[in-house]
Short mmCIF file of C-alpha atoms in Angstrom, two decimals:
data_model
loop_
_atom_site.label_atom_id
_atom_site.label_comp_id
_atom_site.label_asym_id
_atom_site.label_seq_id
_atom_site.Cartn_x
_atom_site.Cartn_y
_atom_site.Cartn_z
CA MET A 91 11.82 -18.00 -55.72
CA ILE A 92 11.98 -17.95 -51.90
CA TYR A 93 8.97 -17.59 -49.68
CA TYR A 94 8.51 -17.14 -46.04
CA ASP A 95 6.03 -16.53 -43.44
CA ILE A 96 6.21 -15.97 -39.32
CA LEU A 97 4.71 -17.76 -37.02
CA PRO A 98 4.06 -17.37 -33.37
CA SER A 99 4.96 -20.55 -31.01
CA PRO A 100 5.86 -20.87 -28.03
CA VAL A 101 9.13 -20.91 -28.08
CA GLY A 102 8.77 -17.43 -29.91
CA ASN A 103 7.96 -16.03 -33.17
CA LEU A 104 9.20 -18.85 -35.93
CA LEU A 105 10.48 -17.65 -39.52
CA LEU A 106 9.41 -19.90 -41.66
CA VAL A 107 11.69 -20.06 -45.12
CA ALA A 108 10.81 -22.63 -48.32
CA ASP A 109 11.30 -22.66 -51.96
CA ASP A 110 9.70 -24.77 -54.26
CA ASN A 111 11.62 -27.98 -53.40
CA GLY A 112 10.76 -27.54 -50.10
CA LEU A 113 11.42 -26.31 -46.67
CA LYS A 114 14.80 -24.72 -46.09
CA GLN A 115 14.70 -23.20 -42.96
CA ILE A 116 13.33 -22.20 -39.58
CA GLN A 117 14.58 -19.64 -38.04
CA PHE A 118 14.04 -18.93 -33.82
CA ASP A 119 13.53 -15.06 -33.29
CA GLU A 120 16.32 -13.28 -32.15
CA GLY A 121 15.20 -9.84 -31.55
CA ASN A 122 14.52 -8.93 -34.91
CA GLN A 123 13.82 -11.79 -37.24
CA SER A 124 13.14 -8.82 -40.36
CA ASN A 125 17.41 -8.80 -40.41
CA GLY A 126 16.96 -12.70 -41.57
CA ILE A 127 14.48 -11.57 -44.38
CA LYS A 128 16.35 -10.97 -47.72
CA PRO A 129 14.55 -8.31 -50.08
CA ASN A 130 13.71 -10.95 -52.73
CA TRP A 131 12.01 -13.22 -50.82
CA ILE A 132 7.89 -13.16 -50.55
CA LYS A 133 5.74 -13.26 -47.77
CA ASP A 134 3.46 -16.32 -49.08
CA SER A 135 1.56 -17.91 -45.93
CA ASN A 136 -0.49 -20.24 -48.72
CA LYS A 137 3.06 -21.94 -49.31
CA LEU A 138 3.93 -22.34 -46.00
CA LYS A 139 0.32 -23.36 -44.83
CA THR A 140 1.53 -27.13 -44.22
CA VAL A 141 4.36 -26.94 -42.34
CA ALA A 142 2.71 -23.83 -40.20
CA ASP A 143 -0.18 -26.35 -39.49
CA GLN A 144 2.31 -29.64 -38.72
CA LEU A 145 4.00 -27.16 -36.20
CA ILE A 146 0.82 -25.73 -34.60
CA SER A 147 -0.44 -29.56 -34.16
CA TYR A 148 2.95 -30.30 -33.10
CA PHE A 149 2.97 -27.53 -30.34
CA ALA A 150 -0.46 -28.10 -29.24
CA ASN A 151 0.77 -32.00 -28.56
CA GLU A 152 -1.43 -33.30 -31.24
CA ARG A 153 1.13 -34.52 -33.46
CA THR A 154 4.48 -36.38 -32.82
CA THR A 155 5.65 -36.48 -36.87
CA PHE A 156 6.02 -34.17 -39.43
CA ASP A 157 5.18 -34.87 -43.28
CA VAL A 158 6.52 -31.71 -44.95
CA LYS A 159 9.39 -31.69 -48.16
CA LEU A 160 12.73 -30.77 -46.91
CA SER A 161 15.04 -29.12 -48.79
CA PRO A 162 18.28 -28.20 -46.48
CA ASP A 163 21.41 -26.88 -47.68
CA GLY A 164 24.53 -28.14 -46.55
CA THR A 165 27.39 -30.50 -47.12
CA ALA A 166 26.95 -34.04 -47.63
CA PHE A 167 28.35 -35.02 -44.09
CA GLN A 168 25.77 -32.23 -42.06
CA LYS A 169 22.79 -33.62 -44.71
CA GLN A 170 23.76 -37.44 -43.12
CA ILE A 171 23.85 -35.88 -39.56
CA TRP A 172 20.40 -34.36 -40.23
CA ASN A 173 18.95 -37.25 -41.85
CA GLN A 174 20.25 -39.30 -38.92
CA LEU A 175 18.39 -36.79 -36.54
CA LEU A 176 15.24 -37.59 -38.43
CA LYS A 177 15.36 -41.05 -36.62
CA ILE A 178 15.22 -39.90 -33.36
CA PRO A 179 11.77 -40.53 -32.26
CA TYR A 180 9.45 -37.94 -30.28
CA GLY A 181 9.61 -38.29 -27.02
CA LYS A 182 13.34 -39.78 -27.13
CA THR A 183 16.99 -38.51 -26.87
CA CYS A 184 20.29 -39.76 -28.01
CA SER A 185 23.85 -38.33 -27.49
CA TYR A 186 26.41 -37.14 -30.11
CA LEU A 187 28.30 -40.09 -29.36
CA ASP A 188 25.28 -42.72 -30.05
CA ILE A 189 24.92 -40.87 -33.43
CA ALA A 190 28.93 -41.11 -34.00
CA LEU A 191 28.20 -44.74 -33.24
CA ALA A 192 25.09 -45.17 -35.64
CA ILE A 193 27.21 -43.79 -38.45
CA ASN A 194 30.75 -46.03 -37.94
CA LYS A 195 32.29 -42.79 -36.83
CA PRO A 196 32.91 -42.93 -33.20
CA SER A 197 35.64 -40.30 -33.12
CA ALA A 198 33.35 -37.79 -34.72
CA CYS A 199 31.58 -36.29 -31.80
CA ARG A 200 32.53 -32.88 -32.64
CA ALA A 201 31.79 -32.89 -36.27
CA ILE A 202 28.71 -34.38 -35.46
CA GLY A 203 28.59 -31.46 -32.88
CA MET A 204 29.09 -29.33 -35.33
CA ALA A 205 26.56 -30.28 -38.16
CA ASN A 206 23.78 -30.53 -35.32
CA SER A 207 24.51 -26.82 -34.51
CA LYS A 208 24.23 -25.65 -38.61
CA ASN A 209 20.69 -27.29 -38.82
CA PRO A 210 18.33 -25.33 -40.96
CA ILE A 211 15.15 -27.14 -39.88
CA PRO A 212 15.11 -27.65 -35.70
CA ILE A 213 12.32 -28.71 -34.07
CA ILE A 214 11.42 -30.98 -37.62
CA ILE A 215 14.89 -32.13 -37.78
CA PRO A 216 14.91 -32.79 -34.12
CA CYS A 217 18.11 -31.58 -32.86
CA HIS A 218 16.81 -30.43 -29.63
CA ARG A 219 16.28 -34.58 -28.89
CA VAL A 220 20.30 -34.81 -29.08
CA ILE A 221 21.39 -34.43 -25.03
CA GLY A 222 24.96 -34.71 -23.54
CA LYS A 223 26.19 -38.22 -22.70
CA ASN A 224 25.72 -37.31 -19.02
CA GLY A 225 22.16 -36.47 -19.57
CA LYS A 226 22.53 -32.94 -19.29
CA LEU A 227 21.38 -30.37 -22.25
CA THR A 228 23.89 -29.09 -24.56
CA GLY A 229 24.22 -26.36 -27.04
CA TYR A 230 21.09 -25.66 -28.72
CA ALA A 231 21.33 -22.60 -31.50
CA GLY A 232 17.58 -21.73 -30.53
CA GLY A 233 18.75 -21.27 -27.28
CA LEU A 234 18.99 -23.47 -23.91
CA SER A 235 15.64 -22.46 -22.67
CA ASN A 236 13.74 -23.31 -25.97
CA LYS A 237 15.53 -26.92 -26.10
CA ALA A 238 13.90 -27.02 -22.63
CA LYS A 239 10.67 -26.05 -23.89
CA LEU A 240 10.60 -28.18 -26.41
CA LEU A 241 11.72 -31.69 -24.19
CA GLU A 242 9.07 -30.54 -22.12
CA ILE A 243 6.60 -30.50 -24.75
CA GLU A 244 7.67 -34.13 -25.69
CA ASN A 245 7.29 -35.28 -22.10
CA ILE A 246 10.70 -35.85 -21.70
CA ASP A 247 12.17 -36.24 -18.07
CA LEU A 248 16.16 -35.29 -18.37
CA THR A 249 16.14 -37.51 -15.18
CA PRO A 250 18.68 -39.85 -16.64
CA SER A 251 16.72 -43.09 -17.15
CA LYS A 252 17.81 -45.87 -20.01
CA ASP A 253 13.98 -45.97 -21.46
CA GLN A 254 14.32 -42.69 -22.31
CA TYR A 255 17.87 -42.95 -24.42
CA LEU A 256 17.46 -44.29 -27.80
CA LEU A 257 20.78 -46.02 -29.08
CA PHE A 258 20.68 -46.67 -32.86
#
């Protein structure tokens, strides 16, 4: 069974999707989220209450980590990158190159960028914390304005500073 709920947030309505193994997706509102809801999915706020409560706390600056069971679908390489993203602490950023070096694949920046863009659980798997090595915002599936909002929530100043960047 697949369960869903819609959570209003500072970055628009979020479609939360889970199965019995854990959270599968968080989708940003792209004008009409009902297009993303499949007919066989069951609306169940109870099943997604922990996720919703933790996201609400995050948006209220009361939470810096998440403790929810994740069940994303993806390739082994994508899951490796998403697990690496989970190591980026709240309030810190890194570049695609930093991730490439962390997994001992220094020439894989493009592949890492693609895996990052396919992250099905943004915010909780913090792909918004990955920026260009020049310190600039780069693409974000939820839109650059939402990426900027999420970084602002975490008090990340995009003015380059050696303290801000996390090098694995």
